[in-house]
Amino acid sequence: MAENAPKRKIKDSVFTNLFQDKKYLFQLYKALHPEDCDVTEDEIADVTMKHILVGADYNDLGFSVGNRLIILVESQSTWTLNIILRALMYLVQTYHDYFKRTSQNLYGSKKVNMPAPELYVIYTGERKNIPETISLSKDFFGGAKIAVDAEVKVLYRENEKDIIGQYIIFSKVYNEQRKLYGNTKQAVTETIRICKDRNVLKEYFENREQEVVDIMMTLFDDEQILKAYAKDIRDNTERETERKTAERMIKKGKISLEEIADYVPSLSFDELKEIEARVMQME
């Protein structure tokens, strides 16, 4: 990885960066509602929430248009029905912010005004036979009638004629280039070149190419950090398990420390002696 890859304090992704631009957000809305011929760009309000579930950014997007509140979440390489819960939690938090922003009293006798929700997931992975819609009732409770349901429309088709389909194409091209070149700048620049040649998000890439490269190189760094963190957790868990195993074997007193060492390879002989001393003190 390039040593001069910029480190950005506020983490972003191509998904969130693209749709922070109201021009592209407007194109997104028109792709979802082509029948709404009278809507203007000025009527769209970005209500994307930050850091509501965990201490990191995810590819979630919220915006309102007239009486519609639209929530989009992105599911990348892994398909999971848990995306329904993510969308629902995001919706609830967005409503909470909306009522606060519009100074409406949920505890008063007057019925509050609220925009109608629409939930979408953009799936950019390789899984086949993706359903058109998923829902809490159908996919978690066998279609039973439940107190609160959430239906999510799944967007997964490649289409060079609208911005959603173009974003899906970009994601798949990127996955292909990453397989060829790994987590490198070449994978990023080849993705951008191919997309521009295919007229996929061409204007966006021409205007923000260096910014997109910076974003994706930073995400490579983040991925390596997360992998290292996960490895540390696994290693610590394994060591703790072996400590407990050694302690039980020492308490039984049937085999020597030298023999126990064969069963717990991550522990040094000195560590086994410390565990033995602690066991003897407890007894």
Short mmCIF file of C-alpha atoms in Angstrom, two decimals:
data_model
loop_
_atom_site.label_atom_id
_atom_site.label_comp_id
_atom_site.label_asym_id
_atom_site.label_seq_id
_atom_site.Cartn_x
_atom_site.Cartn_y
_atom_site.Cartn_z
CA MET A 1 0.00 0.00 0.00
CA ALA A 2 1.24 3.45 -0.86
CA GLU A 3 2.90 5.16 2.08
CA ASN A 4 1.47 8.53 1.08
CA ALA A 5 -2.14 7.34 1.10
CA PRO A 6 -4.04 10.16 2.87
CA LYS A 7 -5.53 9.55 6.30
CA ARG A 8 -8.93 11.21 6.67
CA LYS A 9 -10.36 12.02 10.08
CA ILE A 10 -13.96 11.54 8.94
CA LYS A 11 -14.28 8.19 7.27
CA ASP A 12 -16.37 8.01 4.14
CA SER A 13 -17.18 5.62 1.33
CA VAL A 14 -17.91 6.08 -2.35
CA PHE A 15 -21.58 5.38 -1.55
CA THR A 16 -21.92 8.15 1.02
CA ASN A 17 -19.60 10.52 -0.86
CA LEU A 18 -21.55 10.13 -4.11
CA PHE A 19 -24.94 10.80 -2.58
CA GLN A 20 -23.81 13.70 -0.41
CA ASP A 21 -24.01 15.63 -3.68
CA LYS A 22 -27.61 16.76 -4.07
CA LYS A 23 -27.43 16.40 -7.84
CA TYR A 24 -26.77 12.68 -7.53
CA LEU A 25 -29.23 12.33 -4.66
CA PHE A 26 -31.88 13.81 -6.95
CA GLN A 27 -30.96 11.25 -9.64
CA LEU A 28 -31.29 8.53 -7.03
CA TYR A 29 -34.79 9.67 -6.10
CA LYS A 30 -35.82 9.83 -9.77
CA ALA A 31 -34.58 6.26 -10.24
CA LEU A 32 -36.81 5.17 -7.36
CA HIS A 33 -39.80 7.32 -8.38
CA PRO A 34 -39.71 8.07 -12.12
CA GLU A 35 -43.43 8.82 -11.97
CA ASP A 36 -42.83 11.91 -9.81
CA CYS A 37 -42.32 14.32 -12.71
CA ASP A 38 -42.83 17.57 -10.78
CA VAL A 39 -40.28 17.14 -8.01
CA THR A 40 -37.29 19.49 -8.00
CA GLU A 41 -33.80 19.12 -6.57
CA ASP A 42 -34.57 21.80 -3.96
CA GLU A 43 -37.30 19.61 -2.44
CA ILE A 44 -34.82 16.92 -1.42
CA ALA A 45 -33.43 17.07 2.11
CA ASP A 46 -30.55 14.86 3.23
CA VAL A 47 -31.33 13.48 6.71
CA THR A 48 -28.54 10.90 6.89
CA MET A 49 -27.69 10.02 10.48
CA LYS A 50 -24.13 9.56 11.75
CA HIS A 51 -22.77 6.95 14.17
CA ILE A 52 -26.16 5.77 15.45
CA LEU A 53 -25.42 2.06 15.90
CA VAL A 54 -21.68 1.73 16.44
CA GLY A 55 -18.61 3.91 16.48
CA ALA A 56 -18.06 3.69 12.74
CA ASP A 57 -19.60 4.83 9.48
CA TYR A 58 -21.70 2.44 7.46
CA ASN A 59 -23.12 2.88 4.01
CA ASP A 60 -26.50 4.15 5.16
CA LEU A 61 -28.41 7.02 3.64
CA GLY A 62 -31.57 8.89 4.57
CA PHE A 63 -33.39 11.66 2.75
CA SER A 64 -36.86 13.15 2.59
CA VAL A 65 -38.88 14.33 -0.39
CA GLY A 66 -42.28 15.85 0.30
CA ASN A 67 -44.17 13.35 2.41
CA ARG A 68 -41.66 10.54 1.79
CA LEU A 69 -38.86 9.47 4.12
CA ILE A 70 -36.46 7.22 2.25
CA ILE A 71 -33.86 5.04 3.95
CA LEU A 72 -31.23 3.13 1.95
CA VAL A 73 -28.70 0.74 3.39
CA GLU A 74 -26.01 -1.06 1.42
CA SER A 75 -25.24 -4.74 1.75
CA GLN A 76 -21.90 -5.38 0.07
CA SER A 77 -20.27 -8.79 -0.33
CA THR A 78 -22.30 -10.64 2.30
CA TRP A 79 -26.05 -11.16 1.99
CA THR A 80 -27.87 -11.09 5.32
CA LEU A 81 -31.48 -10.73 6.37
CA ASN A 82 -30.21 -8.77 9.37
CA ILE A 83 -30.20 -5.80 7.00
CA ILE A 84 -33.93 -5.53 7.78
CA LEU A 85 -33.14 -4.78 11.43
CA ARG A 86 -30.45 -2.32 10.45
CA ALA A 87 -32.91 -0.46 8.22
CA LEU A 88 -35.59 -0.51 10.92
CA MET A 89 -33.27 0.81 13.62
CA TYR A 90 -32.04 3.50 11.25
CA LEU A 91 -35.64 4.48 10.47
CA VAL A 92 -36.60 4.77 14.15
CA GLN A 93 -33.58 6.95 14.91
CA THR A 94 -34.35 9.13 11.87
CA TYR A 95 -37.93 9.60 13.03
CA HIS A 96 -36.65 10.51 16.50
CA ASP A 97 -34.46 13.19 14.96
CA TYR A 98 -37.31 14.37 12.72
CA PHE A 99 -39.75 14.90 15.61
CA LYS A 100 -37.09 16.76 17.57
CA ARG A 101 -36.16 18.91 14.57
CA THR A 102 -39.82 19.81 13.86
CA SER A 103 -40.59 20.43 17.57
CA GLN A 104 -43.43 17.91 17.70
CA ASN A 105 -44.57 16.54 21.05
CA LEU A 106 -44.99 12.77 21.09
CA TYR A 107 -46.61 12.97 24.53
CA GLY A 108 -49.27 15.53 23.60
CA SER A 109 -52.86 14.83 22.53
CA LYS A 110 -52.34 16.17 19.01
CA LYS A 111 -51.42 13.58 16.40
CA VAL A 112 -47.96 14.29 15.03
CA ASN A 113 -47.23 14.68 11.34
CA MET A 114 -44.74 12.20 9.92
CA PRO A 115 -43.48 11.33 6.43
CA ALA A 116 -44.29 7.90 5.00
CA PRO A 117 -41.31 5.53 5.21
CA GLU A 118 -39.69 3.69 2.32
CA LEU A 119 -36.92 1.20 3.03
CA TYR A 120 -34.41 -0.05 0.45
CA VAL A 121 -31.25 -2.12 0.43
CA ILE A 122 -28.73 -1.85 -2.38
CA TYR A 123 -27.06 -5.25 -2.79
CA THR A 124 -23.75 -5.27 -4.65
CA GLY A 125 -22.58 -8.83 -4.00
CA GLU A 126 -22.54 -11.91 -6.23
CA ARG A 127 -25.32 -14.00 -4.69
CA LYS A 128 -27.97 -15.21 -7.13
CA ASN A 129 -31.76 -15.50 -6.64
CA ILE A 130 -32.08 -12.31 -4.64
CA PRO A 131 -35.68 -11.59 -3.54
CA GLU A 132 -37.43 -8.41 -4.66
CA THR A 133 -38.49 -7.63 -1.09
CA ILE A 134 -37.66 -8.86 2.40
CA SER A 135 -39.60 -8.21 5.59
CA LEU A 136 -39.41 -8.71 9.33
CA SER A 137 -42.69 -10.64 9.42
CA LYS A 138 -41.95 -12.95 6.49
CA ASP A 139 -38.26 -13.60 7.00
CA PHE A 140 -38.04 -13.70 10.80
CA PHE A 141 -41.50 -14.84 11.94
CA GLY A 142 -42.79 -17.05 9.15
CA GLY A 143 -45.32 -14.51 7.89
CA ALA A 144 -47.05 -14.12 11.25
CA LYS A 145 -48.81 -10.88 12.05
CA ILE A 146 -46.53 -8.92 14.38
CA ALA A 147 -46.85 -5.61 16.17
CA VAL A 148 -44.19 -3.86 14.09
CA ASP A 149 -43.20 -4.94 10.60
CA ALA A 150 -40.63 -3.56 8.17
CA GLU A 151 -40.62 -4.28 4.44
CA VAL A 152 -37.43 -3.57 2.54
CA LYS A 153 -37.19 -3.43 -1.26
CA VAL A 154 -34.00 -4.97 -2.62
CA LEU A 155 -32.14 -3.15 -5.43
CA TYR A 156 -29.58 -5.37 -7.13
CA ARG A 157 -29.84 -5.04 -10.91
CA GLU A 158 -27.06 -3.56 -13.01
CA ASN A 159 -28.35 -0.76 -15.22
CA GLU A 160 -26.27 1.85 -17.01
CA LYS A 161 -29.35 4.05 -17.46
CA ASP A 162 -29.85 5.04 -13.81
CA ILE A 163 -27.53 5.95 -10.98
CA ILE A 164 -28.48 3.01 -8.74
CA GLY A 165 -27.68 0.49 -11.47
CA GLN A 166 -24.47 2.37 -12.25
CA TYR A 167 -23.37 2.25 -8.63
CA ILE A 168 -23.98 -1.52 -8.59
CA ILE A 169 -21.89 -1.88 -11.78
CA PHE A 170 -19.09 0.17 -10.21
CA SER A 171 -19.11 -2.06 -7.10
CA LYS A 172 -18.86 -5.23 -9.16
CA VAL A 173 -16.10 -3.84 -11.36
CA TYR A 174 -14.21 -2.88 -8.21
CA ASN A 175 -14.60 -6.40 -6.78
CA GLU A 176 -13.20 -7.86 -10.02
CA GLN A 177 -10.22 -5.50 -10.05
CA ARG A 178 -9.50 -6.17 -6.41
CA LYS A 179 -9.32 -9.90 -7.17
CA LEU A 180 -6.79 -9.13 -9.90
CA TYR A 181 -4.62 -6.53 -8.13
CA GLY A 182 -5.42 -6.89 -4.42
CA ASN A 183 -5.70 -3.90 -2.08
CA THR A 184 -3.66 -1.61 -4.30
CA LYS A 185 -3.95 1.75 -5.94
CA GLN A 186 -3.92 -0.02 -9.31
CA ALA A 187 -7.16 -1.82 -8.42
CA VAL A 188 -8.76 1.54 -7.67
CA THR A 189 -7.48 3.38 -10.74
CA GLU A 190 -8.40 0.49 -13.05
CA THR A 191 -11.91 0.48 -11.59
CA ILE A 192 -12.28 4.18 -12.30
CA ARG A 193 -10.86 3.84 -15.82
CA ILE A 194 -13.22 0.97 -16.72
CA CYS A 195 -16.23 2.80 -15.31
CA LYS A 196 -15.44 5.98 -17.23
CA ASP A 197 -15.01 3.96 -20.42
CA ARG A 198 -18.44 2.38 -19.84
CA ASN A 199 -20.02 5.74 -18.97
CA VAL A 200 -20.71 4.51 -15.44
CA LEU A 201 -20.68 7.40 -12.92
CA LYS A 202 -18.42 9.08 -15.46
CA GLU A 203 -19.09 12.70 -14.45
CA TYR A 204 -18.59 11.88 -10.77
CA PHE A 205 -15.25 10.15 -11.41
CA GLU A 206 -14.01 12.86 -13.75
CA ASN A 207 -14.71 15.54 -11.15
CA ARG A 208 -13.57 13.64 -8.05
CA GLU A 209 -11.11 11.00 -9.18
CA GLN A 210 -8.37 11.84 -6.67
CA GLU A 211 -10.92 12.10 -3.86
CA VAL A 212 -12.30 8.65 -4.75
CA VAL A 213 -8.78 7.18 -4.81
CA ASP A 214 -8.11 8.69 -1.36
CA ILE A 215 -11.37 7.28 0.01
CA MET A 216 -10.74 3.77 -1.24
CA MET A 217 -7.10 3.69 -0.14
CA THR A 218 -8.17 4.80 3.34
CA LEU A 219 -10.76 2.03 3.44
CA PHE A 220 -7.98 -0.45 2.62
CA ASP A 221 -6.13 0.82 5.71
CA ASP A 222 -9.28 0.47 7.82
CA GLU A 223 -9.80 -3.10 6.61
CA GLN A 224 -6.28 -4.09 7.61
CA ILE A 225 -6.77 -2.53 11.05
CA LEU A 226 -10.03 -4.43 11.55
CA LYS A 227 -8.40 -7.70 10.48
CA ALA A 228 -5.54 -7.15 12.94
CA TYR A 229 -8.03 -6.31 15.70
CA ALA A 230 -10.05 -9.46 14.97
CA LYS A 231 -6.86 -11.54 15.08
CA ASP A 232 -5.92 -10.05 18.46
CA ILE A 233 -9.35 -10.99 19.81
CA ARG A 234 -9.01 -14.56 18.50
CA ASP A 235 -5.49 -14.91 19.91
CA ASN A 236 -6.51 -13.56 23.32
CA THR A 237 -9.54 -15.84 23.40
CA GLU A 238 -7.41 -18.87 22.55
CA ARG A 239 -4.84 -17.99 25.24
CA GLU A 240 -7.56 -17.53 27.84
CA THR A 241 -9.06 -20.91 26.91
CA GLU A 242 -5.65 -22.57 27.25
CA ARG A 243 -5.07 -20.87 30.61
CA LYS A 244 -8.33 -22.36 31.92
CA THR A 245 -7.42 -25.76 30.50
CA ALA A 246 -4.00 -25.64 32.19
CA GLU A 247 -5.58 -24.59 35.47
CA ARG A 248 -8.01 -27.53 35.43
CA MET A 249 -5.22 -30.01 34.62
CA ILE A 250 -3.01 -28.62 37.39
CA LYS A 251 -5.87 -28.90 39.90
CA LYS A 252 -6.28 -32.58 39.02
CA GLY A 253 -2.55 -33.10 39.74
CA LYS A 254 -2.25 -36.18 37.52
CA ILE A 255 0.38 -35.01 35.03
CA SER A 256 3.48 -32.82 35.17
CA LEU A 257 3.81 -29.23 33.91
CA GLU A 258 6.02 -30.52 31.09
CA GLU A 259 3.19 -32.77 29.90
CA ILE A 260 0.58 -30.02 30.30
CA ALA A 261 2.72 -27.77 28.08
CA ASP A 262 2.02 -30.14 25.17
CA TYR A 263 -1.72 -29.40 25.48
CA VAL A 264 -1.40 -25.61 25.74
CA PRO A 265 1.28 -24.56 23.22
CA SER A 266 0.56 -20.83 23.46
CA LEU A 267 1.63 -20.76 27.14
CA SER A 268 5.28 -20.68 28.18
CA PHE A 269 6.64 -22.92 30.93
CA ASP A 270 7.06 -19.87 33.18
CA GLU A 271 3.38 -19.00 32.69
CA LEU A 272 2.41 -22.55 33.65
CA LYS A 273 4.47 -22.23 36.82
CA GLU A 274 2.66 -18.98 37.66
CA ILE A 275 -0.70 -20.69 37.15
CA GLU A 276 0.45 -23.60 39.33
CA ALA A 277 1.51 -21.20 42.11
CA ARG A 278 -1.85 -19.41 41.95
CA VAL A 279 -3.74 -22.73 42.14
CA MET A 280 -1.74 -23.81 45.18
CA GLN A 281 -2.46 -20.49 46.94
CA MET A 282 -6.18 -20.93 46.33
CA GLU A 283 -6.09 -24.37 47.88
#
